PDB file of C-alpha atoms in Angstrom:
ATOM      1  CA  UNK A   1    -108.162 -14.257 -33.295  1.00 30.00           C
ATOM      2  CA  UNK A   2    -108.803 -11.119 -34.905  1.00 32.00           C
ATOM      3  CA  UNK A   3    -112.733 -11.821 -35.090  1.00 30.00           C
ATOM      4  CA  UNK A   4    -112.372 -12.313 -31.321  1.00 33.00           C
ATOM      5  CA  UNK A   5    -110.568  -9.130 -30.689  1.00 31.00           C
ATOM      6  CA  UNK A   6    -113.361  -6.833 -33.659  1.00 34.00           C
ATOM      7  CA  UNK A   7    -115.855  -8.109 -30.864  1.00 36.00           C
ATOM      8  CA  UNK A   8    -114.575  -7.175 -28.193  1.00 39.00           C
ATOM      9  CA  UNK A   9    -113.478  -3.448 -28.931  1.00 43.00           C
ATOM     10  CA  UNK A  10    -115.905  -0.598 -28.260  1.00 51.00           C
ATOM     11  CA  UNK A  11    -118.012   0.809 -30.551  1.00 55.00           C
ATOM     12  CA  UNK A  12    -117.048   4.424 -29.960  1.00 65.00           C
ATOM     13  CA  UNK A  13    -113.201   6.663 -29.833  1.00 81.00           C
ATOM     14  CA  UNK A  14    -114.702   9.022 -27.947  1.00 81.00           C
ATOM     15  CA  UNK A  15    -116.659   9.393 -24.574  1.00 82.00           C
ATOM     16  CA  UNK A  16    -118.047  12.767 -23.314  1.00 84.00           C
ATOM     17  CA  UNK A  17    -119.042  13.804 -20.349  1.00 85.00           C
ATOM     18  CA  UNK A  18    -120.360  16.564 -17.654  1.00 84.00           C
ATOM     19  CA  UNK A  19    -120.888  16.825 -13.836  1.00 83.00           C
ATOM     20  CA  UNK A  20    -120.423  18.203 -11.256  1.00 81.00           C
ATOM     21  CA  UNK A  21    -118.728  19.008  -7.569  1.00 77.00           C
ATOM     22  CA  UNK A  22    -117.439  22.009  -4.760  1.00 75.00           C
ATOM     23  CA  UNK A  23    -114.585  22.923  -4.992  1.00 69.00           C
ATOM     24  CA  UNK A  24    -112.191  24.060  -1.905  1.00 65.00           C
ATOM     25  CA  UNK A  25    -110.826  27.461  -1.767  1.00 58.00           C
ATOM     26  CA  UNK A  26    -107.755  27.420   0.427  1.00 54.00           C
ATOM     27  CA  UNK A  27    -106.248  30.968   2.337  1.00 49.00           C
ATOM     28  CA  UNK A  28    -106.012  34.374   0.330  1.00 50.00           C
ATOM     29  CA  UNK A  29    -106.498  34.893  -3.119  1.00 47.00           C
ATOM     30  CA  UNK A  30    -105.881  38.742  -4.413  1.00 46.00           C
ATOM     31  CA  UNK A  31    -106.316  39.777  -0.930  1.00 51.00           C
ATOM     32  CA  UNK A  32    -109.549  38.583  -0.532  1.00 55.00           C
ATOM     33  CA  UNK A  33    -111.156  35.476   1.532  1.00 58.00           C
ATOM     34  CA  UNK A  34    -113.436  33.044  -0.390  1.00 60.00           C
ATOM     35  CA  UNK A  35    -115.657  30.461   0.501  1.00 68.00           C
ATOM     36  CA  UNK A  36    -115.919  26.777  -1.164  1.00 72.00           C
ATOM     37  CA  UNK A  37    -118.352  26.592  -4.006  1.00 78.00           C
ATOM     38  CA  UNK A  38    -120.247  24.719  -6.441  1.00 84.00           C
ATOM     39  CA  UNK A  39    -118.581  23.991 -10.374  1.00 84.00           C
ATOM     40  CA  UNK A  40    -120.380  22.176 -13.954  1.00 87.00           C
ATOM     41  CA  UNK A  41    -118.120  21.081 -16.498  1.00 88.00           C
ATOM     42  CA  UNK A  42    -118.054  19.676 -19.575  1.00 90.00           C
ATOM     43  CA  UNK A  43    -115.563  16.992 -21.437  1.00 89.00           C
ATOM     44  CA  UNK A  44    -114.793  15.491 -24.525  1.00 91.00           C
ATOM     45  CA  UNK A  45    -112.410  12.748 -25.118  1.00 88.00           C
ATOM     46  CA  UNK A  46    -111.075  10.962 -27.704  1.00 91.00           C
ATOM     47  CA  UNK A  47    -109.134   7.280 -27.769  1.00 88.00           C
ATOM     48  CA  UNK A  48    -105.331   8.526 -29.453  1.00 89.00           C
ATOM     49  CA  UNK A  49    -104.911   4.900 -28.753  1.00 88.00           C
ATOM     50  CA  UNK A  50    -105.994   1.566 -26.470  1.00 85.00           C
ATOM     51  CA  UNK A  51    -104.655   2.826 -23.232  1.00 89.00           C
ATOM     52  CA  UNK A  52    -104.676   6.855 -24.396  1.00 92.00           C
ATOM     53  CA  UNK A  53    -107.296   9.748 -24.580  1.00 91.00           C
ATOM     54  CA  UNK A  54    -106.593  13.145 -25.486  1.00 94.00           C
ATOM     55  CA  UNK A  55    -108.865  16.038 -24.876  1.00 94.00           C
ATOM     56  CA  UNK A  56    -111.060  19.399 -23.548  1.00 94.00           C
ATOM     57  CA  UNK A  57    -112.279  20.295 -20.312  1.00 91.00           C
ATOM     58  CA  UNK A  58    -114.254  23.346 -19.823  1.00 93.00           C
ATOM     59  CA  UNK A  59    -115.699  24.431 -16.141  1.00 90.00           C
ATOM     60  CA  UNK A  60    -118.021  27.188 -15.139  1.00 90.00           C
ATOM     61  CA  UNK A  61    -117.208  27.831 -10.912  1.00 86.00           C
ATOM     62  CA  UNK A  62    -118.577  29.952  -8.800  1.00 84.00           C
ATOM     63  CA  UNK A  63    -117.826  30.956  -5.243  1.00 79.00           C
ATOM     64  CA  UNK A  64    -119.058  34.022  -2.111  1.00 74.00           C
ATOM     65  CA  UNK A  65    -115.942  36.217  -0.286  1.00 69.00           C
ATOM     66  CA  UNK A  66    -115.462  39.468   1.618  1.00 64.00           C
ATOM     67  CA  UNK A  67    -112.488  41.798   1.372  1.00 60.00           C
ATOM     68  CA  UNK A  68    -111.855  43.917   4.203  1.00 60.00           C
ATOM     69  CA  UNK A  69    -110.540  47.219   3.259  1.00 57.00           C
ATOM     70  CA  UNK A  70    -108.290  49.655   6.104  1.00 57.00           C
ATOM     71  CA  UNK A  71    -107.698  52.488   5.669  1.00 59.00           C
ATOM     72  CA  UNK A  72    -107.510  56.072   7.991  1.00 63.00           C
ATOM     73  CA  UNK A  73    -110.756  56.125   9.625  1.00 61.00           C
ATOM     74  CA  UNK A  74    -112.198  53.346   8.000  1.00 60.00           C
ATOM     75  CA  UNK A  75    -112.185  49.474   8.173  1.00 58.00           C
ATOM     76  CA  UNK A  76    -115.163  47.878   6.885  1.00 60.00           C
ATOM     77  CA  UNK A  77    -115.664  44.353   4.705  1.00 64.00           C
ATOM     78  CA  UNK A  78    -117.489  44.145   1.171  1.00 67.00           C
ATOM     79  CA  UNK A  79    -119.062  41.024  -0.122  1.00 71.00           C
ATOM     80  CA  UNK A  80    -117.708  39.631  -3.350  1.00 71.00           C
ATOM     81  CA  UNK A  81    -118.598  36.850  -6.171  1.00 76.00           C
ATOM     82  CA  UNK A  82    -115.559  35.375  -8.328  1.00 79.00           C
ATOM     83  CA  UNK A  83    -116.887  33.464 -11.903  1.00 84.00           C
ATOM     84  CA  UNK A  84    -114.510  31.700 -12.978  1.00 86.00           C
ATOM     85  CA  UNK A  85    -114.111  30.237 -16.551  1.00 90.00           C
ATOM     86  CA  UNK A  86    -111.599  27.713 -17.671  1.00 91.00           C
ATOM     87  CA  UNK A  87    -110.634  25.256 -20.278  1.00 94.00           C
ATOM     88  CA  UNK A  88    -108.122  22.822 -20.222  1.00 93.00           C
ATOM     89  CA  UNK A  89    -106.550  20.194 -22.341  1.00 96.00           C
ATOM     90  CA  UNK A  90    -105.920  16.844 -20.998  1.00 94.00           C
ATOM     91  CA  UNK A  91    -104.017  13.424 -21.892  1.00 95.00           C
ATOM     92  CA  UNK A  92    -104.603  10.395 -20.121  1.00 93.00           C
ATOM     93  CA  UNK A  93    -103.170   6.611 -20.052  1.00 94.00           C
ATOM     94  CA  UNK A  94    -106.138   4.374 -18.661  1.00 90.00           C
ATOM     95  CA  UNK A  95    -104.000   1.449 -17.081  1.00 91.00           C
ATOM     96  CA  UNK A  96    -106.615  -1.553 -17.153  1.00 85.00           C
ATOM     97  CA  UNK A  97    -109.308   0.055 -20.239  1.00 79.00           C
ATOM     98  CA  UNK A  98    -111.763  -2.335 -21.249  1.00 77.00           C
ATOM     99  CA  UNK A  99    -112.066  -3.570 -17.533  1.00 83.00           C
ATOM    100  CA  UNK A 100    -115.123  -3.344 -15.261  1.00 87.00           C
ATOM    101  CA  UNK A 101    -112.901  -0.660 -12.536  1.00 89.00           C
ATOM    102  CA  UNK A 102    -110.110   0.833 -14.529  1.00 89.00           C
ATOM    103  CA  UNK A 103    -107.740   3.638 -12.907  1.00 92.00           C
ATOM    104  CA  UNK A 104    -106.338   6.327 -15.187  1.00 91.00           C
ATOM    105  CA  UNK A 105    -103.509   9.110 -14.479  1.00 94.00           C
ATOM    106  CA  UNK A 106    -103.056  12.378 -16.853  1.00 94.00           C
ATOM    107  CA  UNK A 107    -101.825  16.240 -17.158  1.00 94.00           C
ATOM    108  CA  UNK A 108    -103.898  19.004 -18.003  1.00 93.00           C
ATOM    109  CA  UNK A 109    -102.888  22.332 -19.098  1.00 95.00           C
ATOM    110  CA  UNK A 110    -104.951  25.150 -20.014  1.00 95.00           C
ATOM    111  CA  UNK A 111    -105.804  28.474 -19.892  1.00 94.00           C
ATOM    112  CA  UNK A 112    -109.038  30.936 -17.495  1.00 91.00           C
ATOM    113  CA  UNK A 113    -110.220  34.328 -16.725  1.00 90.00           C
ATOM    114  CA  UNK A 114    -111.772  34.774 -13.095  1.00 84.00           C
ATOM    115  CA  UNK A 115    -114.729  37.464 -12.490  1.00 82.00           C
ATOM    116  CA  UNK A 116    -114.777  39.015  -9.816  1.00 76.00           C
ATOM    117  CA  UNK A 117    -117.827  41.314  -8.505  1.00 73.00           C
ATOM    118  CA  UNK A 118    -119.252  42.987  -5.708  1.00 63.00           C
ATOM    119  CA  UNK A 119    -121.792  45.706  -4.395  1.00 55.00           C
ATOM    120  CA  UNK A 120    -119.627  49.383  -4.232  1.00 54.00           C
ATOM    121  CA  UNK A 121    -116.655  47.254  -5.898  1.00 57.00           C
ATOM    122  CA  UNK A 122    -115.827  47.116  -9.312  1.00 59.00           C
ATOM    123  CA  UNK A 123    -116.389  44.557 -11.852  1.00 65.00           C
ATOM    124  CA  UNK A 124    -112.971  43.388 -12.487  1.00 70.00           C
ATOM    125  CA  UNK A 125    -110.763  40.006 -14.249  1.00 76.00           C
ATOM    126  CA  UNK A 126    -108.162  38.500 -14.366  1.00 83.00           C
ATOM    127  CA  UNK A 127    -107.031  36.189 -16.865  1.00 88.00           C
ATOM    128  CA  UNK A 128    -104.290  32.988 -16.076  1.00 88.00           C
ATOM    129  CA  UNK A 129    -102.926  29.745 -17.107  1.00 91.00           C
ATOM    130  CA  UNK A 130    -103.219  26.428 -14.994  1.00 87.00           C
ATOM    131  CA  UNK A 131    -101.769  23.006 -15.329  1.00 90.00           C
ATOM    132  CA  UNK A 132    -101.562  19.829 -13.462  1.00 88.00           C
ATOM    133  CA  UNK A 133    -101.780  16.485 -12.650  1.00 91.00           C
ATOM    134  CA  UNK A 134    -104.832  13.904 -13.019  1.00 89.00           C
ATOM    135  CA  UNK A 135    -105.521  10.631 -11.305  1.00 90.00           C
ATOM    136  CA  UNK A 136    -108.787   8.619 -10.631  1.00 87.00           C
ATOM    137  CA  UNK A 137    -110.744   5.174 -10.964  1.00 87.00           C
ATOM    138  CA  UNK A 138    -113.217   3.967 -14.175  1.00 83.00           C
ATOM    139  CA  UNK A 139    -115.881   2.155 -12.655  1.00 84.00           C
ATOM    140  CA  UNK A 140    -118.287   0.559 -15.458  1.00 79.00           C
ATOM    141  CA  UNK A 141    -119.535   4.129 -17.016  1.00 74.00           C
ATOM    142  CA  UNK A 142    -118.653   6.715 -14.456  1.00 78.00           C
ATOM    143  CA  UNK A 143    -115.540   8.152 -13.541  1.00 78.00           C
ATOM    144  CA  UNK A 144    -113.974   9.676  -9.809  1.00 78.00           C
ATOM    145  CA  UNK A 145    -111.237  11.879 -10.033  1.00 78.00           C
ATOM    146  CA  UNK A 146    -109.335  13.770  -8.229  1.00 75.00           C
ATOM    147  CA  UNK A 147    -107.888  17.115 -10.046  1.00 71.00           C
ATOM    148  CA  UNK A 148    -106.250  19.717  -8.554  1.00 63.00           C
TER     149      UNK A 148
END
């Protein structure tokens, strides 16, 4: 019986992934309006136990936007560009590991920095913390997830 379990066990204990998506931006961020933009990410996960992974996710996001200046005798809009760099540490519980379709739930926490650039606008940066749930499905070697 031990031999059979060893033959069906995966040969590796880690997962490396990369991907891209489009992230939406809702409402106002720091007094500016933002548009949706592309995101690229890299993720590394290590199998701690049969149904439990831990790892890290590094992502880069880009979006456009604008800020409107209203004042005495002045009312104009300036375009901005936002660049975000994030790192999150993640932990996932895989419900049916080893099957073709394996749903999972987890949590991620980390931080990042957002750079604002624009014409006639000084470059600024802001740092922030981020934490939130993760959920998705692993289908064979692909993963579809929702990470708010």
